[in-house]
Short mmCIF file of C-alpha atoms in Angstrom, two decimals:
data_model
loop_
_atom_site.label_atom_id
_atom_site.label_comp_id
_atom_site.label_asym_id
_atom_site.label_seq_id
_atom_site.Cartn_x
_atom_site.Cartn_y
_atom_site.Cartn_z
CA MET A 1 41.50 -71.14 32.24
CA SER A 2 38.24 -72.75 32.05
CA LYS A 3 39.91 -75.88 32.08
CA ILE A 4 40.76 -75.43 36.02
CA LEU A 5 41.39 -78.19 38.15
CA ILE A 6 39.39 -78.45 41.06
CA GLY A 7 41.05 -80.00 43.81
CA ARG A 8 43.77 -81.02 41.44
CA TYR A 9 41.72 -84.36 39.75
CA VAL A 10 44.13 -85.68 36.84
CA ALA A 11 41.94 -87.71 34.39
CA GLY A 12 43.06 -91.30 34.27
CA ASP A 13 41.83 -94.75 34.63
CA SER A 14 43.20 -97.56 36.60
CA ILE A 15 41.09 -99.52 39.39
CA ILE A 16 41.53 -96.53 41.90
CA TYR A 17 39.86 -94.54 39.49
CA ARG A 18 37.23 -97.68 39.56
CA MET A 19 36.46 -97.42 43.68
CA ASP A 20 33.61 -95.68 45.52
CA PRO A 21 34.47 -92.08 45.93
CA ARG A 22 33.35 -93.27 49.93
CA GLY A 23 35.29 -96.29 50.09
CA LYS A 24 38.11 -93.65 48.91
CA LEU A 25 37.57 -91.04 51.80
CA LEU A 26 37.30 -93.55 54.11
CA ALA A 27 39.88 -95.50 53.40
CA THR A 28 42.19 -92.01 53.41
CA ILE A 29 40.79 -91.45 56.87
CA ILE A 30 41.46 -94.67 58.30
CA PHE A 31 45.06 -94.59 56.96
CA ILE A 32 46.59 -91.72 58.59
CA LEU A 33 44.42 -92.97 61.72
CA PHE A 34 46.99 -96.17 61.41
CA VAL A 35 49.70 -94.36 60.23
CA PHE A 36 50.58 -93.48 63.90
CA LEU A 37 50.03 -97.04 65.19
CA ALA A 38 53.18 -97.75 63.57
CA ASN A 39 55.87 -97.26 65.97
CA ASN A 40 59.62 -99.36 64.64
CA PRO A 41 61.24 -99.23 61.75
CA VAL A 42 59.38 -102.84 60.87
CA THR A 43 55.86 -101.29 60.70
CA TYR A 44 57.23 -97.82 59.03
CA LEU A 45 58.65 -100.52 56.44
CA ILE A 46 55.39 -101.85 55.99
CA VAL A 47 52.98 -98.35 55.66
CA THR A 48 56.01 -96.93 53.49
CA ILE A 49 55.61 -100.05 51.31
CA PHE A 50 51.91 -99.79 50.91
CA SER A 51 51.50 -96.39 50.50
CA ILE A 52 53.70 -96.38 47.54
CA ALA A 53 50.78 -99.77 46.49
CA ALA A 54 48.22 -97.51 46.45
CA VAL A 55 50.76 -94.94 44.56
CA ALA A 56 51.19 -97.09 41.50
CA ALA A 57 47.91 -98.59 41.59
CA THR A 58 46.91 -95.46 40.85
CA LYS A 59 49.54 -95.48 37.36
CA LEU A 60 49.84 -91.88 37.19
CA LYS A 61 53.19 -89.95 36.60
CA PRO A 62 55.62 -89.63 39.61
CA LYS A 63 55.39 -86.02 38.93
CA VAL A 64 52.01 -85.53 40.28
CA PHE A 65 52.35 -86.59 43.34
CA TRP A 66 55.41 -84.36 43.62
CA ASP A 67 53.31 -81.51 43.33
CA GLY A 68 51.57 -82.39 46.13
CA VAL A 69 54.28 -83.15 48.58
CA LYS A 70 56.40 -79.89 47.47
CA PRO A 71 53.71 -77.62 48.82
CA LEU A 72 54.40 -78.78 52.02
CA ILE A 73 58.67 -79.39 52.25
CA TRP A 74 59.59 -76.71 54.27
CA LEU A 75 57.01 -78.29 57.16
CA ILE A 76 58.07 -81.76 56.54
CA LEU A 77 61.78 -80.86 56.88
CA PHE A 78 61.84 -78.10 59.36
CA THR A 79 59.78 -80.62 61.74
CA SER A 80 62.43 -83.03 61.22
CA PHE A 81 64.93 -80.44 62.07
CA LEU A 82 63.67 -80.03 64.85
CA GLN A 83 62.81 -83.92 65.91
CA LEU A 84 66.87 -83.94 64.82
CA PHE A 85 68.76 -81.68 66.87
CA PHE A 86 66.73 -81.07 69.86
CA SER A 87 65.25 -85.03 70.92
CA VAL A 88 67.50 -86.41 73.95
CA GLY A 89 67.84 -89.52 74.70
CA GLY A 90 69.65 -93.17 72.76
CA THR A 91 73.85 -92.47 72.12
CA VAL A 92 74.17 -88.89 72.19
CA TYR A 93 76.52 -88.17 68.29
CA TRP A 94 77.28 -84.43 68.72
CA GLN A 95 76.46 -81.75 71.53
CA TRP A 96 77.12 -77.70 71.43
CA THR A 97 74.68 -75.52 73.56
CA ILE A 98 70.70 -76.68 73.10
CA PHE A 99 71.39 -78.69 69.72
CA ALA A 100 72.44 -82.22 70.69
CA LEU A 101 72.41 -85.61 67.62
CA SER A 102 71.40 -88.61 69.16
CA SER A 103 70.90 -91.67 68.10
CA TYR A 104 67.10 -91.16 68.90
CA GLY A 105 67.00 -88.04 67.43
CA ILE A 106 68.00 -89.56 63.85
CA THR A 107 65.98 -92.28 64.17
CA ASN A 108 62.44 -89.72 65.12
CA ALA A 109 63.66 -87.63 63.07
CA ILE A 110 63.50 -90.48 60.02
CA TYR A 111 60.17 -91.56 61.64
CA ILE A 112 58.01 -87.68 61.12
CA PHE A 113 59.94 -87.73 57.78
CA ILE A 114 57.91 -90.62 56.73
CA ARG A 115 54.35 -90.13 58.41
CA PHE A 116 54.57 -86.68 56.80
CA THR A 117 55.74 -87.83 53.28
CA VAL A 118 52.81 -91.06 53.36
CA ILE A 119 50.23 -88.96 54.80
CA ILE A 120 50.35 -86.48 51.81
CA LEU A 121 50.80 -89.39 49.35
CA ILE A 122 47.29 -90.77 50.41
CA SER A 123 45.95 -87.87 50.61
CA THR A 124 47.05 -86.75 46.96
CA VAL A 125 45.80 -90.51 45.65
CA MET A 126 42.27 -89.51 46.92
CA THR A 127 42.35 -85.86 45.85
CA VAL A 128 43.67 -86.64 41.87
CA THR A 129 42.04 -90.29 41.28
CA THR A 130 38.11 -88.83 42.61
CA LYS A 131 36.54 -86.05 40.82
CA PRO A 132 36.14 -82.94 43.35
CA LEU A 133 31.73 -83.95 42.90
CA GLU A 134 32.18 -87.24 43.88
CA ILE A 135 34.30 -86.26 47.16
CA ALA A 136 31.30 -84.22 47.83
CA ASP A 137 28.84 -87.44 47.37
CA ALA A 138 31.07 -89.41 50.01
CA ILE A 139 31.32 -86.61 52.27
CA GLU A 140 27.49 -86.11 52.10
CA TRP A 141 26.97 -89.98 52.95
CA LEU A 142 29.61 -90.09 55.43
CA LEU A 143 27.13 -87.19 57.17
CA LYS A 144 24.26 -88.52 57.34
CA PRO A 145 24.34 -90.38 60.09
CA LEU A 146 24.13 -86.65 61.70
CA LYS A 147 20.68 -86.20 60.23
CA ILE A 148 19.89 -87.92 63.31
CA VAL A 149 20.44 -84.84 65.55
CA HIS A 150 18.72 -82.67 62.82
CA VAL A 151 21.76 -81.45 60.72
CA PRO A 152 20.16 -80.96 57.29
CA VAL A 153 22.47 -83.13 55.24
CA ASP A 154 20.93 -82.62 52.07
CA LYS A 155 20.80 -79.45 52.21
CA ILE A 156 24.38 -79.08 52.82
CA ALA A 157 25.34 -81.65 50.54
CA LEU A 158 23.24 -79.14 47.67
CA ILE A 159 25.49 -76.74 48.93
CA MET A 160 28.72 -78.24 48.47
CA SER A 161 27.48 -79.08 44.74
CA ILE A 162 26.03 -75.86 43.68
CA ALA A 163 29.57 -74.53 44.87
CA LEU A 164 31.68 -76.84 43.27
CA ARG A 165 29.79 -76.35 40.41
CA PHE A 166 30.58 -72.33 40.52
CA VAL A 167 33.80 -72.39 40.97
CA PRO A 168 35.27 -72.50 37.18
CA THR A 169 32.27 -70.12 36.59
CA LEU A 170 33.69 -67.58 39.28
CA PHE A 171 36.86 -67.98 38.25
CA ASP A 172 35.97 -67.22 34.30
CA GLU A 173 34.41 -63.85 35.65
CA THR A 174 37.39 -63.27 38.20
CA LEU A 175 39.92 -63.04 35.44
CA LYS A 176 37.23 -60.83 32.86
CA ILE A 177 36.98 -58.63 35.15
CA MET A 178 40.86 -58.63 35.82
CA ASN A 179 40.67 -57.60 32.13
CA ALA A 180 38.44 -55.65 32.11
CA GLN A 181 39.90 -53.85 34.59
CA ARG A 182 43.28 -53.87 33.59
CA SER A 183 42.05 -52.35 29.86
CA ARG A 184 41.25 -48.94 32.12
CA GLY A 185 44.62 -49.54 33.90
CA ALA A 186 44.60 -50.75 37.38
CA ASP A 187 47.69 -52.73 38.16
CA PHE A 188 47.28 -55.62 40.46
CA ASN A 189 50.93 -56.80 39.90
CA ASN A 190 52.99 -53.93 41.53
CA GLY A 191 53.68 -52.00 44.53
CA GLY A 192 53.81 -52.36 47.89
CA LEU A 193 51.12 -54.47 50.19
CA VAL A 194 48.57 -51.30 50.80
CA THR A 195 49.16 -50.48 46.97
CA ARG A 196 48.43 -53.83 46.28
CA ALA A 197 45.12 -54.64 48.93
CA LYS A 198 43.28 -51.29 47.25
CA ALA A 199 44.06 -52.47 43.49
CA ILE A 200 42.07 -55.44 44.68
CA THR A 201 39.11 -53.27 45.77
CA PRO A 202 37.67 -53.15 41.63
CA LEU A 203 38.17 -56.49 40.85
CA LEU A 204 36.10 -57.72 44.44
CA VAL A 205 33.47 -55.19 44.87
CA PRO A 206 31.98 -55.74 40.75
CA LEU A 207 32.65 -59.72 41.92
CA PHE A 208 31.07 -59.64 44.87
CA ILE A 209 27.57 -58.37 43.23
CA ASN A 210 28.07 -60.83 40.41
CA SER A 211 27.64 -63.39 42.52
CA LEU A 212 24.52 -61.99 44.75
CA GLU A 213 23.13 -61.68 41.23
CA THR A 214 24.06 -65.28 40.60
CA ALA A 215 22.56 -66.53 43.98
CA ILE A 216 19.15 -64.45 43.12
CA ASP A 217 19.03 -65.36 39.93
CA LEU A 218 19.82 -69.25 40.26
CA SER A 219 17.37 -69.58 43.66
CA THR A 220 14.31 -67.81 40.62
CA ALA A 221 15.54 -70.10 38.51
CA MET A 222 15.45 -73.39 41.24
CA GLU A 223 12.04 -72.55 42.84
CA SER A 224 11.04 -72.39 39.15
CA ARG A 225 11.73 -76.10 38.55
CA GLY A 226 10.05 -76.96 41.11
CA TYR A 227 12.54 -76.98 44.05
CA ARG A 228 11.33 -76.75 47.64
CA GLY A 229 13.66 -78.11 50.03
CA ASP A 230 14.23 -81.35 51.28
CA GLN A 231 10.60 -82.72 51.73
CA GLY A 232 10.25 -85.18 49.11
CA ARG A 233 13.86 -85.25 46.90
CA THR A 234 14.62 -88.40 45.73
CA LYS A 235 18.89 -88.37 44.35
CA PHE A 236 19.73 -88.84 40.54
CA ARG A 237 23.73 -89.59 41.10
CA ILE A 238 24.25 -92.22 43.27
CA LEU A 239 26.87 -94.75 44.22
CA LYS A 240 27.11 -98.31 44.29
CA TRP A 241 29.75 -100.43 45.82
CA SER A 242 31.73 -103.12 43.66
CA ASN A 243 33.78 -105.65 43.52
CA VAL A 244 36.89 -103.04 42.75
CA ASP A 245 35.67 -101.78 46.20
CA LEU A 246 36.64 -105.13 48.19
CA ILE A 247 40.28 -104.50 47.73
CA ASN A 248 40.24 -101.26 49.14
CA LEU A 249 39.21 -102.98 52.28
CA ILE A 250 41.59 -106.17 51.73
CA TYR A 251 44.11 -103.88 51.41
CA PHE A 252 43.48 -102.08 54.81
CA ILE A 253 42.79 -105.36 57.03
CA LEU A 254 45.93 -106.48 56.00
CA LEU A 255 47.65 -103.37 56.60
CA LEU A 256 45.97 -103.25 60.09
CA GLY A 257 47.02 -107.20 61.19
CA LEU A 258 50.31 -106.54 59.17
CA LEU A 259 50.88 -103.25 61.94
CA LEU A 260 49.20 -104.75 65.08
CA ILE A 261 51.56 -107.59 64.23
CA PHE A 262 54.65 -105.76 64.14
CA ARG A 263 54.15 -103.45 66.78
CA THR A 264 56.30 -103.14 69.50
CA HIS A 265 53.94 -102.39 73.29
CA MET B 1 -11.57 -79.14 32.28
CA THR B 2 -10.11 -77.74 29.09
CA THR B 3 -10.99 -74.53 27.91
CA ASP B 4 -9.28 -72.57 25.13
CA SER B 5 -7.36 -70.91 27.04
CA ILE B 6 -4.60 -71.80 28.40
CA ILE B 7 -3.26 -69.08 30.44
CA LYS B 8 -5.73 -66.53 32.00
CA ILE B 9 -5.09 -63.04 33.34
CA LYS B 10 -7.88 -60.91 35.02
CA ASN B 11 -6.93 -57.80 36.68
CA VAL B 12 -3.48 -58.40 37.59
CA SER B 13 -1.57 -55.76 38.89
CA PHE B 14 2.28 -55.73 40.59
CA THR B 15 3.82 -53.61 42.40
CA TYR B 16 7.93 -54.12 43.60
CA PRO B 17 8.07 -53.45 47.42
CA GLU B 18 10.84 -50.83 46.36
CA SER B 19 8.94 -49.05 43.72
CA GLU B 20 6.26 -46.85 43.81
CA THR B 21 4.81 -47.05 40.30
CA PRO B 22 3.31 -50.40 39.05
CA ALA B 23 5.03 -52.98 37.19
CA ILE B 24 2.22 -53.90 35.78
CA ASP B 25 -1.12 -52.19 35.47
CA ASN B 26 -3.98 -53.85 35.73
CA ILE B 27 -3.35 -56.19 32.71
CA SER B 28 -5.67 -59.07 31.49
CA LEU B 29 -5.03 -61.74 28.78
CA ASP B 30 -5.52 -64.98 26.90
CA ILE B 31 -3.34 -67.19 25.89
CA LYS B 32 -4.71 -69.09 22.90
CA ARG B 33 -4.17 -73.34 23.72
CA GLY B 34 -1.05 -74.42 21.40
CA SER B 35 -0.24 -71.14 20.16
CA TRP B 36 3.04 -69.39 20.16
CA THR B 37 2.68 -65.83 21.90
CA SER B 38 5.47 -62.84 22.18
CA ILE B 39 5.43 -60.78 24.00
CA ILE B 40 7.96 -57.62 23.40
CA GLY B 41 8.83 -54.19 24.89
CA HIS B 42 11.43 -52.12 25.97
CA ASN B 43 13.56 -52.59 29.15
CA GLY B 44 11.30 -52.33 32.31
CA SER B 45 8.01 -52.83 30.72
CA GLY B 46 6.88 -55.70 32.25
CA LYS B 47 7.17 -58.15 30.57
CA SER B 48 9.25 -60.34 32.80
CA THR B 49 7.01 -59.82 35.35
CA ILE B 50 3.69 -61.02 34.03
CA ILE B 51 5.90 -64.54 33.65
CA ARG B 52 6.87 -64.23 37.37
CA LEU B 53 3.43 -63.84 38.11
CA ILE B 54 2.02 -66.88 35.84
CA ASN B 55 4.04 -69.52 37.78
CA GLY B 56 3.94 -67.88 41.68
CA LEU B 57 7.24 -66.61 41.64
CA LEU B 58 5.32 -62.84 42.25
CA VAL B 59 1.75 -62.62 43.75
CA PRO B 60 -0.31 -59.64 42.27
CA ASP B 61 -1.47 -56.71 44.40
CA GLU B 62 -4.83 -57.06 46.14
CA LYS B 63 -7.04 -55.10 44.72
CA GLY B 64 -9.19 -55.14 41.56
CA LYS B 65 -9.29 -58.66 42.48
CA PRO B 66 -6.58 -60.53 40.24
CA GLU B 67 -7.15 -63.34 38.67
CA ILE B 68 -4.79 -65.99 37.14
CA GLU B 69 -5.77 -69.10 35.66
CA VAL B 70 -3.29 -71.95 34.13
CA ASP B 71 -4.81 -75.08 32.50
CA GLY B 72 -8.02 -74.86 34.15
CA LEU B 73 -6.31 -74.16 37.73
CA LYS B 74 -6.96 -70.97 39.45
CA LEU B 75 -3.47 -70.39 41.08
CA ASN B 76 -3.25 -69.44 44.44
CA ASP B 77 -0.89 -70.89 47.55
CA ASP B 78 -2.50 -74.75 47.81
CA THR B 79 -2.09 -74.87 43.47
CA VAL B 80 1.23 -73.45 43.13
CA TRP B 81 3.40 -76.19 42.71
CA GLU B 82 1.05 -77.49 40.23
CA VAL B 83 1.29 -74.58 38.38
CA ARG B 84 5.32 -74.67 38.25
CA ASN B 85 5.18 -78.45 36.86
CA LYS B 86 2.89 -76.84 33.80
CA VAL B 87 4.89 -74.24 32.85
CA GLY B 88 8.55 -74.14 32.06
CA ILE B 89 10.95 -71.36 31.72
CA VAL B 90 13.86 -70.99 30.09
CA PHE B 91 15.45 -67.95 31.80
CA GLN B 92 18.05 -65.11 30.49
CA ASN B 93 21.38 -66.23 31.64
CA PRO B 94 22.63 -69.82 30.52
CA ASP B 95 25.13 -69.47 33.37
CA ASN B 96 22.85 -68.71 36.09
CA GLN B 97 20.20 -71.16 35.78
CA PHE B 98 22.73 -74.66 35.96
CA VAL B 99 22.00 -75.91 38.92
CA GLY B 100 23.41 -78.89 38.49
CA ALA B 101 27.35 -80.21 38.18
CA THR B 102 26.68 -82.10 34.45
CA VAL B 103 24.25 -81.46 32.15
CA ALA B 104 22.39 -84.96 33.44
CA ASP B 105 22.32 -83.66 37.35
CA ASP B 106 20.96 -80.77 35.60
CA VAL B 107 18.09 -82.35 33.43
CA ALA B 108 17.06 -84.11 36.17
CA PHE B 109 17.00 -81.48 38.98
CA GLY B 110 13.58 -80.81 37.89
CA LEU B 111 12.70 -83.82 38.70
CA GLU B 112 14.71 -84.27 41.93
CA ASN B 113 12.59 -82.04 43.31
CA ARG B 114 9.09 -84.08 42.39
CA GLY B 115 10.56 -86.65 43.69
CA VAL B 116 10.72 -89.09 40.97
CA SER B 117 12.22 -92.50 41.72
CA HIS B 118 15.78 -93.16 40.43
CA SER B 119 14.79 -95.74 37.75
CA GLU B 120 12.35 -93.36 36.21
CA MET B 121 15.00 -90.31 36.40
CA VAL B 122 17.69 -93.00 34.27
CA LYS B 123 15.29 -93.73 31.76
CA ILE B 124 14.03 -89.85 30.76
CA VAL B 125 16.58 -87.80 31.31
CA PRO B 126 18.41 -89.30 28.53
CA GLU B 127 15.95 -89.27 25.76
CA ALA B 128 15.10 -85.06 27.09
CA ILE B 129 19.08 -85.24 26.55
CA LYS B 130 18.61 -86.35 23.10
CA ALA B 131 15.76 -84.29 22.66
CA VAL B 132 17.59 -80.98 22.80
CA GLY B 133 20.72 -82.63 20.56
CA MET B 134 23.21 -82.88 23.73
CA SER B 135 23.14 -86.62 23.67
CA GLU B 136 27.23 -86.65 23.35
CA TYR B 137 27.42 -84.09 26.37
CA THR B 138 25.39 -85.91 29.16
CA ASN B 139 28.53 -85.74 31.40
CA ALA B 140 30.15 -82.26 30.62
CA GLU B 141 30.41 -79.60 33.05
CA PRO B 142 28.88 -76.12 32.76
CA ALA B 143 32.16 -74.94 32.23
CA ASN B 144 33.19 -76.76 29.21
CA LEU B 145 30.09 -75.96 27.76
CA SER B 146 28.94 -72.75 25.21
CA GLY B 147 26.09 -70.60 26.17
CA GLY B 148 23.84 -72.45 23.20
CA GLN B 149 24.90 -75.30 24.66
CA LYS B 150 23.70 -74.67 27.83
CA GLN B 151 19.78 -73.37 27.50
CA ARG B 152 19.78 -76.39 25.00
CA VAL B 153 20.21 -78.59 28.83
CA ALA B 154 17.77 -75.72 30.19
CA ILE B 155 14.67 -77.00 27.71
CA ALA B 156 16.25 -80.48 28.14
CA GLY B 157 15.75 -79.80 31.86
CA ILE B 158 11.93 -78.20 31.05
CA LEU B 159 10.92 -81.59 28.76
CA ALA B 160 12.02 -83.93 31.65
CA ILE B 161 8.99 -82.28 33.64
CA LYS B 162 6.36 -82.32 30.61
CA PRO B 163 5.33 -79.23 31.13
CA LYS B 164 2.60 -77.86 29.27
CA ILE B 165 4.04 -74.34 28.28
CA ILE B 166 7.10 -73.28 27.94
CA VAL B 167 8.08 -70.11 28.59
CA LEU B 168 11.64 -68.31 26.81
CA ASP B 169 12.39 -65.34 29.24
CA GLU B 170 14.57 -63.38 26.77
CA ALA B 171 16.15 -66.84 26.60
CA THR B 172 18.32 -66.09 23.09
CA SER B 173 19.17 -62.51 24.03
CA MET B 174 22.89 -63.77 25.54
CA LEU B 175 23.39 -66.09 22.37
CA ASP B 176 25.15 -65.68 19.01
CA PRO B 177 23.07 -66.24 16.17
CA GLU B 178 23.56 -69.58 15.46
CA GLY B 179 22.84 -70.76 19.10
CA ARG B 180 19.36 -68.54 18.48
CA ASP B 181 18.54 -70.04 15.32
CA GLN B 182 19.39 -73.93 17.30
CA ILE B 183 17.95 -73.04 20.29
CA LEU B 184 14.05 -71.37 18.42
CA SER B 185 13.88 -74.24 16.13
CA ILE B 186 14.53 -77.22 19.48
CA VAL B 187 11.24 -75.16 20.64
CA GLN B 188 9.63 -74.98 17.34
CA ALA B 189 10.30 -78.96 17.42
CA MET B 190 8.84 -79.79 20.87
CA LYS B 191 5.81 -77.57 20.69
CA ASN B 192 4.72 -79.63 17.16
CA LYS B 193 5.70 -82.72 19.18
CA TYR B 194 4.71 -82.15 22.38
CA ASP B 195 1.55 -79.72 21.23
CA LEU B 196 3.61 -77.20 23.72
CA THR B 197 1.81 -73.58 24.31
CA VAL B 198 4.95 -71.13 23.92
CA ILE B 199 5.17 -68.18 25.40
CA SER B 200 8.53 -65.96 24.42
CA ILE B 201 9.62 -62.24 25.98
CA THR B 202 12.15 -61.27 23.80
CA HIS B 203 14.07 -58.13 22.18
CA ASP B 204 14.65 -59.59 18.74
CA ILE B 205 12.57 -59.08 16.30
CA ASP B 206 12.42 -62.14 13.83
CA GLU B 207 11.56 -64.48 17.35
CA ALA B 208 8.96 -62.28 17.54
CA ASN B 209 8.22 -62.67 14.16
CA MET B 210 7.51 -66.52 14.73
CA ALA B 211 4.55 -65.73 16.82
CA ASP B 212 0.74 -66.43 16.42
CA GLN B 213 0.02 -63.78 18.77
CA VAL B 214 2.46 -60.71 19.58
CA LEU B 215 1.83 -58.62 22.55
CA VAL B 216 3.37 -55.86 23.02
CA MET B 217 4.28 -53.38 26.85
CA ASN B 218 5.22 -50.29 27.84
CA ASP B 219 5.81 -48.99 31.57
CA GLY B 220 3.48 -52.10 32.87
CA LYS B 221 0.59 -51.51 30.59
CA LEU B 222 -0.54 -53.82 28.01
CA ILE B 223 -0.61 -51.63 24.65
CA THR B 224 -2.05 -53.60 21.70
CA LYS B 225 -1.70 -57.30 20.67
CA GLY B 226 -3.09 -59.16 17.22
CA SER B 227 -1.60 -60.97 14.85
CA THR B 228 2.73 -60.48 13.70
CA LYS B 229 0.76 -58.66 10.76
CA ASP B 230 -1.94 -56.47 13.18
CA VAL B 231 1.09 -55.15 15.43
CA PHE B 232 4.34 -55.06 13.00
CA SER B 233 2.02 -52.98 10.68
CA GLN B 234 1.98 -49.91 13.31
CA VAL B 235 5.29 -49.01 12.31
CA ASP B 236 4.66 -45.39 14.15
CA LEU B 237 3.52 -46.78 17.47
CA LEU B 238 6.41 -49.59 17.10
CA LYS B 239 9.31 -46.22 16.51
CA LYS B 240 6.95 -44.36 19.67
CA LEU B 241 8.07 -46.85 21.91
CA GLY B 242 11.30 -47.35 20.61
CA LEU B 243 10.93 -50.95 19.17
CA ASP B 244 12.60 -52.57 16.64
CA VAL B 245 9.85 -53.31 13.31
CA PRO B 246 11.05 -56.12 10.98
CA PHE B 247 13.06 -55.95 8.22
CA TYR B 248 10.75 -56.29 5.50
CA GLU B 249 8.57 -53.67 7.40
CA GLN B 250 11.22 -51.38 6.83
CA VAL B 251 11.84 -51.68 3.60
CA LYS B 252 9.18 -51.50 2.94
CA ALA B 253 8.41 -47.92 4.60
CA LYS B 254 11.99 -46.76 2.86
CA LEU B 255 10.56 -47.71 -0.22
CA LEU B 256 7.26 -45.94 0.46
CA ALA B 257 8.95 -43.10 1.37
CA ASP B 258 10.65 -42.60 -2.20
CA SER B 259 7.04 -43.37 -3.41
CA VAL B 260 7.37 -46.53 -4.27
CA LYS B 261 3.64 -47.71 -4.00
CA ILE B 262 3.55 -51.08 -2.05
CA PRO B 263 0.62 -52.49 -1.00
CA ALA B 264 0.07 -52.74 2.83
CA SER B 265 -1.35 -55.93 2.72
CA ILE B 266 2.80 -57.28 2.46
CA ASP B 267 3.61 -58.79 5.56
CA SER B 268 6.91 -61.22 4.74
CA GLU B 269 9.66 -61.08 4.04
CA LYS B 270 8.64 -63.09 0.81
CA GLU B 271 6.07 -61.38 -0.15
CA LEU B 272 7.56 -58.27 -0.01
CA ILE B 273 10.46 -60.15 -2.57
CA ASN B 274 7.49 -61.89 -4.63
CA TYR B 275 6.26 -57.87 -5.12
CA LEU B 276 9.47 -56.30 -5.77
CA CYS B 277 10.61 -58.85 -8.37
CA GLN B 278 6.94 -58.58 -10.18
CA LEU B 279 7.21 -55.42 -9.73
CA ASN B 280 10.81 -55.17 -11.71
CA SER B 281 9.67 -57.14 -14.31
CA ASN B 282 6.59 -55.00 -15.00
CA MET B 283 8.56 -52.34 -15.90
#
């Protein structure tokens, strides 16, 4: 189980993989904002086409993206359902007590459905093609302006990278402790809510102690390797913009332009 | 100022805040430049504490005017970072000393702390990784490495900062025999190549046997020191302290008990084998 996919990164090779993570992170945020610019069928079609283009550019199997949408499918359907039956306006086709099916409701439901799906798709494109470590680097870059207001960005970055590095280690540790406790008769999968919550104690307590010991060991090791806070620290891992990132930029200028042109005011 | 001894410790004691008795009790010792020193002793005898005192992670008790000198530098608040530049430590648990998210990041960590420029780092890091034979794992994540490989990365991280002294703080105790042998041969090779001083804290008697000098500790005190020959021939003392003796000494003791006369001068497995073969042919 040590091959756990943190953040569900899927190895692959396509243009999107070679893009700078900072560009991808910014693009994802901007895309989500842009989606709210769409307000008529044409603009929604444009947004859909652009997100499908991004998905296609990853060259990954559609199943990967379906896995991204799946956990949120009920939320999407529930929200669309609410829009469908509770919007009032336009031609009313059918009405029963508070439920009403109107042309306005139908279009709204479709819009909401598209909005949700494209946002999830684009964020999936981002997380699936970017290593968690690169995302951490990108977040650090994005937070850099906060240095002016004395936010310890470098320390936060180090914390993020150590946290990410220990996710698989702690996961392994958890499995080991679970198996060890199981071999002494602990039962993690049966019983009611209270019984199960109690069964977790023999798992959590050693895990906590382990993490604290690891933290002490790690800090000793870091200090003996010359770590003394932020001052004078350089960075080994640096990100570089390349020509591929221009595609990202053009994509968004195009999207913004088309949305502004076809948008109804 | 170069002296013959790279580490000088005088009248050093150390008491952990929560404990009554000192973990290190008035120890003085010298370690020769370019030597391999092993420190042995049972658990809690103060072996690891000594190392933490030498690189300033712990500060010795005031009484008795303690003095610690590393490579001609007196250890104090101003020099502690310079001293840490000279001492590289490989710790026991390979998982808990891996800072970076990948092998290259981890090797670069020490360089980053010292403000080495990026252009220099990209030169030093691959070299250090190559020196420990981990080149094909440059971008591997720690979760995908074995314990022995992680320890090799730790050594690479130390080589990158070019220290004078390399300390193995029970660095091989969590490894399988193969991993242990690899680590030891890498350290031996590095010692010769860069003229390093090696201090190895160990429970493993074969590892201790690689040393020029062996220090035996018990309850914070230095019980005896000397060459492997001097120390390991004191079988009774070691047994009393609950320590192992090398295999050839065990065989010698058993044979002596069976009234086979083995001269006391035999101090290695090879010599013992030669002697026994000769004895056999003379019969």
